[in-house]
Short mmCIF file of C-alpha atoms in Angstrom, two decimals:
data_model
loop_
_atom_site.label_atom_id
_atom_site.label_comp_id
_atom_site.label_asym_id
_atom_site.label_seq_id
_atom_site.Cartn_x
_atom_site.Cartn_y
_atom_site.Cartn_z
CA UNK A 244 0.00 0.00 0.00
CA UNK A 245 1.56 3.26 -1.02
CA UNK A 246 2.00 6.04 1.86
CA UNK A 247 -0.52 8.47 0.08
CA UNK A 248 -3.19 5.53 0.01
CA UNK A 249 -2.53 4.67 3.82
CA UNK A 250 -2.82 8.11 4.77
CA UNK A 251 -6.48 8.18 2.62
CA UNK A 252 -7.39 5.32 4.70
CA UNK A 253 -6.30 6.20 8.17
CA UNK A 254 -8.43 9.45 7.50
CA UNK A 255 -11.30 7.66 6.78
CA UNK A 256 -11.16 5.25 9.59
CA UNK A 257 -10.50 8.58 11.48
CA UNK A 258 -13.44 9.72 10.15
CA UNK A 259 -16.11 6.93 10.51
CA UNK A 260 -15.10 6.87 14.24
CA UNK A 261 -15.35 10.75 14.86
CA UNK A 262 -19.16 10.64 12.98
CA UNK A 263 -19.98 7.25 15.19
CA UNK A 264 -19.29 8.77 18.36
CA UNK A 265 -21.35 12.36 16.92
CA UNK A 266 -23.91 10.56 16.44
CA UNK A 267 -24.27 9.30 19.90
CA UNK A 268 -23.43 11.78 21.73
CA UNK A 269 -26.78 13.63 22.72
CA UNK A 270 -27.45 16.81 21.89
CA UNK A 271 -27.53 19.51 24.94
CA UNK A 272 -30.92 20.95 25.75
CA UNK A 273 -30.45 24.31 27.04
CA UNK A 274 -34.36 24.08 28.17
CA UNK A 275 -33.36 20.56 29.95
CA UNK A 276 -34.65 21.04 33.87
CA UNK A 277 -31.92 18.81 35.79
CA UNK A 278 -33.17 17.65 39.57
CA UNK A 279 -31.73 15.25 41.77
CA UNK A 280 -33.56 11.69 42.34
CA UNK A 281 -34.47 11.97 45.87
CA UNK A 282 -31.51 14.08 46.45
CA UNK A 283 -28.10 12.66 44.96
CA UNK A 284 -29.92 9.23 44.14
CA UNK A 285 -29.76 5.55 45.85
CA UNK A 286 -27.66 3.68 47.58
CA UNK A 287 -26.34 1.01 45.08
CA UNK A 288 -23.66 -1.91 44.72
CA UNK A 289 -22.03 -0.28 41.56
CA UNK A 290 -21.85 3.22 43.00
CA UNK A 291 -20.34 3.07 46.92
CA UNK A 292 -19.12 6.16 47.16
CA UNK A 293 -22.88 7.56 46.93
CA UNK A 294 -23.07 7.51 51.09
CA UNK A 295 -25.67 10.16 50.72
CA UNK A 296 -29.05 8.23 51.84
CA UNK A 297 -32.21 9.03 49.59
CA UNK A 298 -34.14 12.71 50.63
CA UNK A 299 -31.69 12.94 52.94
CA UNK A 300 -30.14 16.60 53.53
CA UNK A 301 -26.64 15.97 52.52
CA UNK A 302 -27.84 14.05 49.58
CA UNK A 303 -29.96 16.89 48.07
CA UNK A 304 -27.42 19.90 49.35
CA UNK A 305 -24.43 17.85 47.23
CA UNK A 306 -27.13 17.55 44.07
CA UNK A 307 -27.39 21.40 44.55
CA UNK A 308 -24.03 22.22 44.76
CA UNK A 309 -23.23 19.81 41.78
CA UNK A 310 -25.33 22.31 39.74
CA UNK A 311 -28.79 20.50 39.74
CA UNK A 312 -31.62 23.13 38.83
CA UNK A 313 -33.50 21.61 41.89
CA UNK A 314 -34.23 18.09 43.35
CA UNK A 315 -37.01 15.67 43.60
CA UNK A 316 -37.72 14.36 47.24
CA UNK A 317 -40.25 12.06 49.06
CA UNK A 318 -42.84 12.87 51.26
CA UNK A 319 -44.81 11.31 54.00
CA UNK A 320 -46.69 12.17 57.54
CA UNK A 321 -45.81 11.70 60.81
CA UNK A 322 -47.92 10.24 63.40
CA UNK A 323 -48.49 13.81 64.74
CA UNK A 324 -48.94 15.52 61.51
CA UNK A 325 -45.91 16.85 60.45
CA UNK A 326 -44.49 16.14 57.18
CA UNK A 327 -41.29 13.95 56.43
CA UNK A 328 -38.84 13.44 53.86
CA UNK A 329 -38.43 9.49 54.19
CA UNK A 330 -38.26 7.46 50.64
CA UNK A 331 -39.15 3.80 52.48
CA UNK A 332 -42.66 3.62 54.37
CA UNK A 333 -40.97 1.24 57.21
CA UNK A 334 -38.14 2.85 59.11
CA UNK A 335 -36.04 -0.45 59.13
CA UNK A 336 -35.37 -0.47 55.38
CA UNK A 337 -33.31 2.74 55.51
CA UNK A 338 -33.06 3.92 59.21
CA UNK A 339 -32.48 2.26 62.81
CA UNK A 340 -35.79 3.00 63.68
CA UNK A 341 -38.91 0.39 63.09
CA UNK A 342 -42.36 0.96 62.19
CA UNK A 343 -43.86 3.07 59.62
CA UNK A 344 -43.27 6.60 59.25
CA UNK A 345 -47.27 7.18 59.88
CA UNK A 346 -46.63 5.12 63.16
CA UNK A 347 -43.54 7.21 64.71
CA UNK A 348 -43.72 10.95 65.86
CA UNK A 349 -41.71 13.64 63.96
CA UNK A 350 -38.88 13.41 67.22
CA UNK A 351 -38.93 9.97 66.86
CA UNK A 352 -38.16 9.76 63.49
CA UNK A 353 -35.73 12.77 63.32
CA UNK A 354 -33.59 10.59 66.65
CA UNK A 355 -33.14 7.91 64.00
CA UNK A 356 -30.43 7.38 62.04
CA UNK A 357 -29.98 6.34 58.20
CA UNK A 358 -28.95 2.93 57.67
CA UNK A 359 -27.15 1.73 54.34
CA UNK A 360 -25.12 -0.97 55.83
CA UNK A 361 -21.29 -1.15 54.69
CA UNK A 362 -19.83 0.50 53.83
CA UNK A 363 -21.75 3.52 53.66
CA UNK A 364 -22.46 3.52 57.21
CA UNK A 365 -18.77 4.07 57.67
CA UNK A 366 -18.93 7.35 56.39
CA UNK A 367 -22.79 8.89 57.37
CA UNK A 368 -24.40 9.52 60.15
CA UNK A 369 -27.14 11.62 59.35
CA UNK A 370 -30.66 11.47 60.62
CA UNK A 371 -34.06 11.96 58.79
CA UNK A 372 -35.50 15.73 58.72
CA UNK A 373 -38.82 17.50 58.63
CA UNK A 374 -40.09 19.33 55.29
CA UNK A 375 -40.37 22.55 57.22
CA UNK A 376 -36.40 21.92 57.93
CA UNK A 377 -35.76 21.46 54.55
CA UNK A 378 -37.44 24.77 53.04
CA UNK A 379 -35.66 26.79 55.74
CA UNK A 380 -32.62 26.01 54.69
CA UNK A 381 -33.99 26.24 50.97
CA UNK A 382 -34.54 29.87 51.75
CA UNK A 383 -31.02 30.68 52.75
CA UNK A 384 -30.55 30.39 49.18
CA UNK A 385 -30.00 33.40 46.94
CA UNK A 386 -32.66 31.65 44.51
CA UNK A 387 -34.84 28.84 45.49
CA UNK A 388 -34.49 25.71 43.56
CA UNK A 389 -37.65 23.50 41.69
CA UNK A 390 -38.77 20.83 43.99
CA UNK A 391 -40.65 17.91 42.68
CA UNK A 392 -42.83 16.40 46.11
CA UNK A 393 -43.82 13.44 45.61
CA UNK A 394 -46.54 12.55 48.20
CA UNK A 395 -46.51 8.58 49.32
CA UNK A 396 -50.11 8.69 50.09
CA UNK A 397 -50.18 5.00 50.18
CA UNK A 398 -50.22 4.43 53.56
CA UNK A 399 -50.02 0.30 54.15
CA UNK A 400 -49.78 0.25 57.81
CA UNK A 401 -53.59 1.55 57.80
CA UNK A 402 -56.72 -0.93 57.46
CA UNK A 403 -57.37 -2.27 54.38
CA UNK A 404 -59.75 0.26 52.38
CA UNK A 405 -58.58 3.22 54.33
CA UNK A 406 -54.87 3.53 53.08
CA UNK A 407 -55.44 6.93 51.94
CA UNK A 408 -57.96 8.27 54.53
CA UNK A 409 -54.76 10.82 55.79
CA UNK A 410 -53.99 12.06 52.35
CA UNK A 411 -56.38 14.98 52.22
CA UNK A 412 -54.41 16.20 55.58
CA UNK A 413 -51.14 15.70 54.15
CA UNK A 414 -52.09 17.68 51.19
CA UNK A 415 -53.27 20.66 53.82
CA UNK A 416 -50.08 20.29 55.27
CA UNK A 417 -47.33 20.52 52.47
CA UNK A 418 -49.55 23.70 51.66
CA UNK A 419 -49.16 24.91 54.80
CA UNK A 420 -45.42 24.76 55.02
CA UNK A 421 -45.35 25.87 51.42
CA UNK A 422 -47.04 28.94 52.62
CA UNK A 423 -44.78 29.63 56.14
CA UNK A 424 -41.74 29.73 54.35
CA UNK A 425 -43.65 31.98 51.18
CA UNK A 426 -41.94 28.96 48.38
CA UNK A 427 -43.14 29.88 45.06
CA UNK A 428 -44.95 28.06 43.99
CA UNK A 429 -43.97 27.84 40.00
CA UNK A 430 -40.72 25.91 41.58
CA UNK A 431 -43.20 23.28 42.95
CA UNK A 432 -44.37 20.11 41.20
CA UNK A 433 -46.72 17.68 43.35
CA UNK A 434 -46.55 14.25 42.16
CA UNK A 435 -48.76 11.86 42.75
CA UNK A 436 -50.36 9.14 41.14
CA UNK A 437 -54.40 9.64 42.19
CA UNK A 438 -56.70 11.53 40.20
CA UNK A 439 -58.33 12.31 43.41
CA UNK A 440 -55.20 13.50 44.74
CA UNK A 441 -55.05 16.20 41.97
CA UNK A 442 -58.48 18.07 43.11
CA UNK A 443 -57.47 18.21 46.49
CA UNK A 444 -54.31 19.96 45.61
CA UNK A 445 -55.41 22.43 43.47
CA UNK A 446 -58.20 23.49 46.57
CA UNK A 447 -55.12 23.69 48.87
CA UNK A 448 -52.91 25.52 46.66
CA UNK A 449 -54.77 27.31 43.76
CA UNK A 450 -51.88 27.76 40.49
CA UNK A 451 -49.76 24.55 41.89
CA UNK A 452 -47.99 22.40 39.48
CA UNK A 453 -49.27 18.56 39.47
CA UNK A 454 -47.93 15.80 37.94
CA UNK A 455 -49.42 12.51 37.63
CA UNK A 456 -47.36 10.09 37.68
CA UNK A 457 -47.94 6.83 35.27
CA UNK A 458 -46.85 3.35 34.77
CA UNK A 459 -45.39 2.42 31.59
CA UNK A 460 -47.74 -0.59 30.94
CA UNK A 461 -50.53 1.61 31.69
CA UNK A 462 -49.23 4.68 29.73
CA UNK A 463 -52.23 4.83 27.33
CA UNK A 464 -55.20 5.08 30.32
CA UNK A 465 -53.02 6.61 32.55
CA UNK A 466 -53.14 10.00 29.50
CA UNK A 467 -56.84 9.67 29.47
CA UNK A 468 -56.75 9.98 32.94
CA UNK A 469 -54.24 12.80 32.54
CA UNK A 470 -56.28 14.68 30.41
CA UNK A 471 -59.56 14.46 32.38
CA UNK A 472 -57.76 16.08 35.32
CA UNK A 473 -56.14 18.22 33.54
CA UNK A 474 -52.56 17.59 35.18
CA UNK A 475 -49.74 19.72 34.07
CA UNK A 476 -47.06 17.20 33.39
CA UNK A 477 -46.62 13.50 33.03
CA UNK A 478 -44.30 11.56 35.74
CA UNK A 479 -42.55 8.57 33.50
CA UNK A 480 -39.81 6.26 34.81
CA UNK A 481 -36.64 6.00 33.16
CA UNK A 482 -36.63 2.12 32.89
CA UNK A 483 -39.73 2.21 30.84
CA UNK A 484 -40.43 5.17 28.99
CA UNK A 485 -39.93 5.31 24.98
CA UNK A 486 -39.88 8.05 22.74
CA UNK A 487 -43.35 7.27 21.34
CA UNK A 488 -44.71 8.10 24.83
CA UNK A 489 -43.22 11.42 25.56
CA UNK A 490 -43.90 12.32 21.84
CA UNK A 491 -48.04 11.37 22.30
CA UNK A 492 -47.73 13.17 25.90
CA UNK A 493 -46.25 16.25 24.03
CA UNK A 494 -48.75 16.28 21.58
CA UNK A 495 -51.55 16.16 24.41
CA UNK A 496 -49.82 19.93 25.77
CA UNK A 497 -47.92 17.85 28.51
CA UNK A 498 -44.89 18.45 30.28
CA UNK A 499 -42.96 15.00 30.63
CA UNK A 500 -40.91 14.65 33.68
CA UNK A 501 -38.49 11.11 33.79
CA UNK A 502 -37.26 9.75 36.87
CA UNK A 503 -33.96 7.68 37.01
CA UNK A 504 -31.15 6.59 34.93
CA UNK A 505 -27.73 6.46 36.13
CA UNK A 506 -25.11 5.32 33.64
CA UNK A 507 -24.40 7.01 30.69
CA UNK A 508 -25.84 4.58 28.43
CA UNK A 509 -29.01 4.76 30.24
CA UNK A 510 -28.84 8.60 30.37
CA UNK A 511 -28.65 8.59 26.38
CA UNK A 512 -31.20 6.43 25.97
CA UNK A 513 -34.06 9.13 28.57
CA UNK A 514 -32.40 12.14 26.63
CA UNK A 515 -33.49 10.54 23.54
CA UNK A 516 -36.68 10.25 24.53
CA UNK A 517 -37.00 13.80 24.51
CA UNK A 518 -38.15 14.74 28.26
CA UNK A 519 -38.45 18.64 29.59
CA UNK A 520 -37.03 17.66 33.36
CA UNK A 521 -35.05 14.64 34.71
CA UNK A 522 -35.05 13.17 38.03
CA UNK A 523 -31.88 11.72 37.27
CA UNK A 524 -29.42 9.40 40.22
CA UNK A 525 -26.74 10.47 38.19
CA UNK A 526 -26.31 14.91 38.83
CA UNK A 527 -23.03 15.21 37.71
CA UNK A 528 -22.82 13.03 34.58
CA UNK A 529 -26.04 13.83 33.29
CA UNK A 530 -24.88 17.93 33.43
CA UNK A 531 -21.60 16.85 31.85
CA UNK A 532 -23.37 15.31 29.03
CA UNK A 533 -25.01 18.66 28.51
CA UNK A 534 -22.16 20.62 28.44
CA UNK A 535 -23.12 22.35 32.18
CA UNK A 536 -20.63 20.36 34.65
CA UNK A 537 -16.64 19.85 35.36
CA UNK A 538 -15.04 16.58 35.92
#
């Protein structure tokens, strides 16, 4: 092969590689909303330096400082009323504490203490905190970030038939603590997944954001169901959604919001579907991949 001929080819190999990796590589959205998943994600085998338990306070102040636009956290209702940020409804799958959060008082659940097991209990030793904590702390911020709730209305530990008797309290609540600390309330998306859920919130707090949120097998009644209340964004999971679903909930004059995804590949695969905010596990790779973070 003559030099001039090997240098032709090495170009083109050169080339082909250069337009296979632009063609995978997804293109930034400046309008992209980037939140935290429950803070800076979950506790998993493949990532063990993420000590940071799930809507815990470290975990959502580290997605902050990373550069997220806000974070996604869970909600629930202590025995005496006051709200929670807990992902797990029994203490024991995430704390040192036992019983359901609806069980334990607000000071018994803030004396507990998150539990990952090794080795991440090596490293944290951070206890559970209130809502009402949380948005004080929020508002020590020059801006305040978007906050996704979403309410685990669910309540198992109750009788059969009655497992979301308290949810119409808890909705009264969150609006409550919204108010006290004057959040605005275009930086607030409730998520839940009952229609019912969505008329109580709007009587609590006229203008809120709501998002249903919808399984992927049950994408096509869960839009009807969408459109009938009239819900301002669709909640999809990263696992599960496709490109055909955020384009139909588009077309409907949805919002879609997708929660999850943690490894690049996976990240790809929910930008390509096209969403308008991410719950992602993953703060910092997901903003390098859009051209917004520093290794």
């Amino acid at each position: 092969m003559t030099p001039y001929r090997l240098l032709s080819t090495t170009a083109l190999a050169l080339s082909l590689m250069l337009a296979a990796c632009t063609a995978t590589k997804p293109v930034a959205n400046p309008k992209l909303v980037v939140l935290g998943h429950a803070g800076s994600g979950f506790y998993t085998a493949i990532s063990p330096f993420n000590f940071r338990p799930p809507s815990s306070w470290r975990g959502i102040r580290r997605a902050l400082l990373r550069g997220a636009d806000g974070v996604e956290i869970d909600l629930q209702m202590s025995r005496d009323s006051v709200i929670m940020l807990y992902h797990d409804q029994k203490m024991q799958d995430g704390s040192t504490g036992t019983g359901c959060i609806s069980e334990r008082t607000a000071a018994e659940i803030t004396q507990a203490r998150y539990r990952g097991g090794f080795p991440y209990d090596l490293i944290q030793k951070e206890h559970p905190i209130s809502f009402d904590t949380l948005l004080a702390r929020l508002n020590r911020r020059p801006t305040f970030p978007f906050i996704h709730l979403d309410l685990h209305e669910d309540d198992q530990c109750l009788p059969p038939g009655h497992q979301h008797d308290r949810t119409p309290l808890l909705v009264r609540q969150i609006a409550a603590s919204l108010a006290r600390y004057h959040v605005p309330l275009a930086n607030v998306l409730l998520v839940t997944e009952e229609a019912a859920t969505v008329r109580l919130a709007r009587a609590a707090m006229p203008g809120i954001r709501v998002g249903l949120e919808i399984a992927s097998a049950e994408f096509a009644f869960g839009l009807q169901v969408a459109k009938t209340a009239k819900v301002h964004t669709l909640v999809l999971d990263a696992d599960r959604v496709t490109p055909e679903q955020t384009a139909q909930a588009h077309a409907a004059g949805f919002k879609v919001v997708v929660f999850g995804g943690r490894s690049p590949k996976d990240l790809r695969r929910v930008l390509a579907t096209q969403p308008d905010e991410i719950e992602v596990d993953n703060v910092k790779r997901l903003l390098l991949m859009q051209g917004r973070g520093q290794e």
